[in-house]
Tab-separated table of C-alpha atoms in Angstrom:
chain	number	residue	atom	x	y	z
H	1	UNK	CA	12.897	-11.646	-28.780
H	2	UNK	CA	11.829	-10.790	-32.101
H	3	UNK	CA	8.521	-12.259	-32.018
H	4	UNK	CA	5.624	-9.751	-33.074
H	5	UNK	CA	3.248	-8.812	-30.168
H	6	UNK	CA	5.782	-9.961	-27.455
H	7	UNK	CA	7.107	-7.504	-24.808
H	8	UNK	CA	8.768	-7.778	-21.616
H	9	UNK	CA	7.582	-5.869	-18.540
H	10	UNK	CA	10.186	-4.344	-16.092
H	11	UNK	CA	10.270	-7.241	-14.112
H	12	UNK	CA	11.302	-9.417	-17.043
H	13	UNK	CA	8.126	-11.591	-17.243
H	14	UNK	CA	6.808	-12.405	-20.539
H	15	UNK	CA	3.577	-10.352	-21.465
H	16	UNK	CA	1.409	-10.076	-24.362
H	17	UNK	CA	2.857	-13.174	-26.009
H	18	UNK	CA	-0.358	-15.439	-25.671
H	19	UNK	CA	1.062	-15.990	-22.000
H	20	UNK	CA	-0.666	-12.831	-20.671
H	21	UNK	CA	1.527	-11.934	-17.414
H	22	UNK	CA	1.019	-15.057	-15.710
H	23	UNK	CA	4.576	-15.297	-14.790
H	24	UNK	CA	4.885	-11.953	-13.484
H	25	UNK	CA	3.727	-12.442	-9.830
H	26	UNK	CA	5.848	-15.711	-9.533
H	27	UNK	CA	8.992	-13.611	-10.720
H	28	UNK	CA	8.221	-10.650	-8.338
H	29	UNK	CA	7.841	-13.277	-5.455
H	30	UNK	CA	11.442	-14.776	-6.498
H	31	UNK	CA	13.105	-11.404	-6.608
H	32	UNK	CA	11.624	-10.330	-3.327
H	33	UNK	CA	12.837	-13.541	-1.741
H	34	UNK	CA	16.302	-12.914	-3.234
H	35	UNK	CA	16.580	-9.386	-2.006
H	36	UNK	CA	15.572	-10.611	1.600
H	37	UNK	CA	18.509	-13.187	1.332
H	38	UNK	CA	20.925	-10.666	0.287
H	39	UNK	CA	19.896	-8.425	3.039
H	40	UNK	CA	20.393	-11.152	5.477
H	41	UNK	CA	23.833	-11.978	3.917
H	42	UNK	CA	24.656	-8.266	4.189
H	43	UNK	CA	23.718	-7.871	7.686
H	44	UNK	CA	25.849	-10.821	8.705
H	45	UNK	CA	28.757	-9.441	6.664
H	46	UNK	CA	28.628	-6.024	8.547
H	47	UNK	CA	28.265	-7.605	12.043
H	48	UNK	CA	31.437	-9.903	10.959
H	49	UNK	CA	33.296	-6.679	10.007
H	50	UNK	CA	32.386	-4.942	13.148
H	51	UNK	CA	33.372	-7.783	15.255
H	52	UNK	CA	36.779	-8.009	13.394
H	53	UNK	CA	37.418	-4.256	13.755
H	54	UNK	CA	36.631	-4.649	17.704
H	55	UNK	CA	39.450	-7.193	18.144
């Protein structure tokens, strides 16, 4: 980043750069949605693997 007074919080949102942390909640919501999607994909893959093994 390099700009003085800028830092990233652990979610990767821009903080103390004149923005405050206004992107933080939005970023967390996106990450949570992505995690839920991945969980669904993983569950589907596990079911497919179990069914394939049973054949």
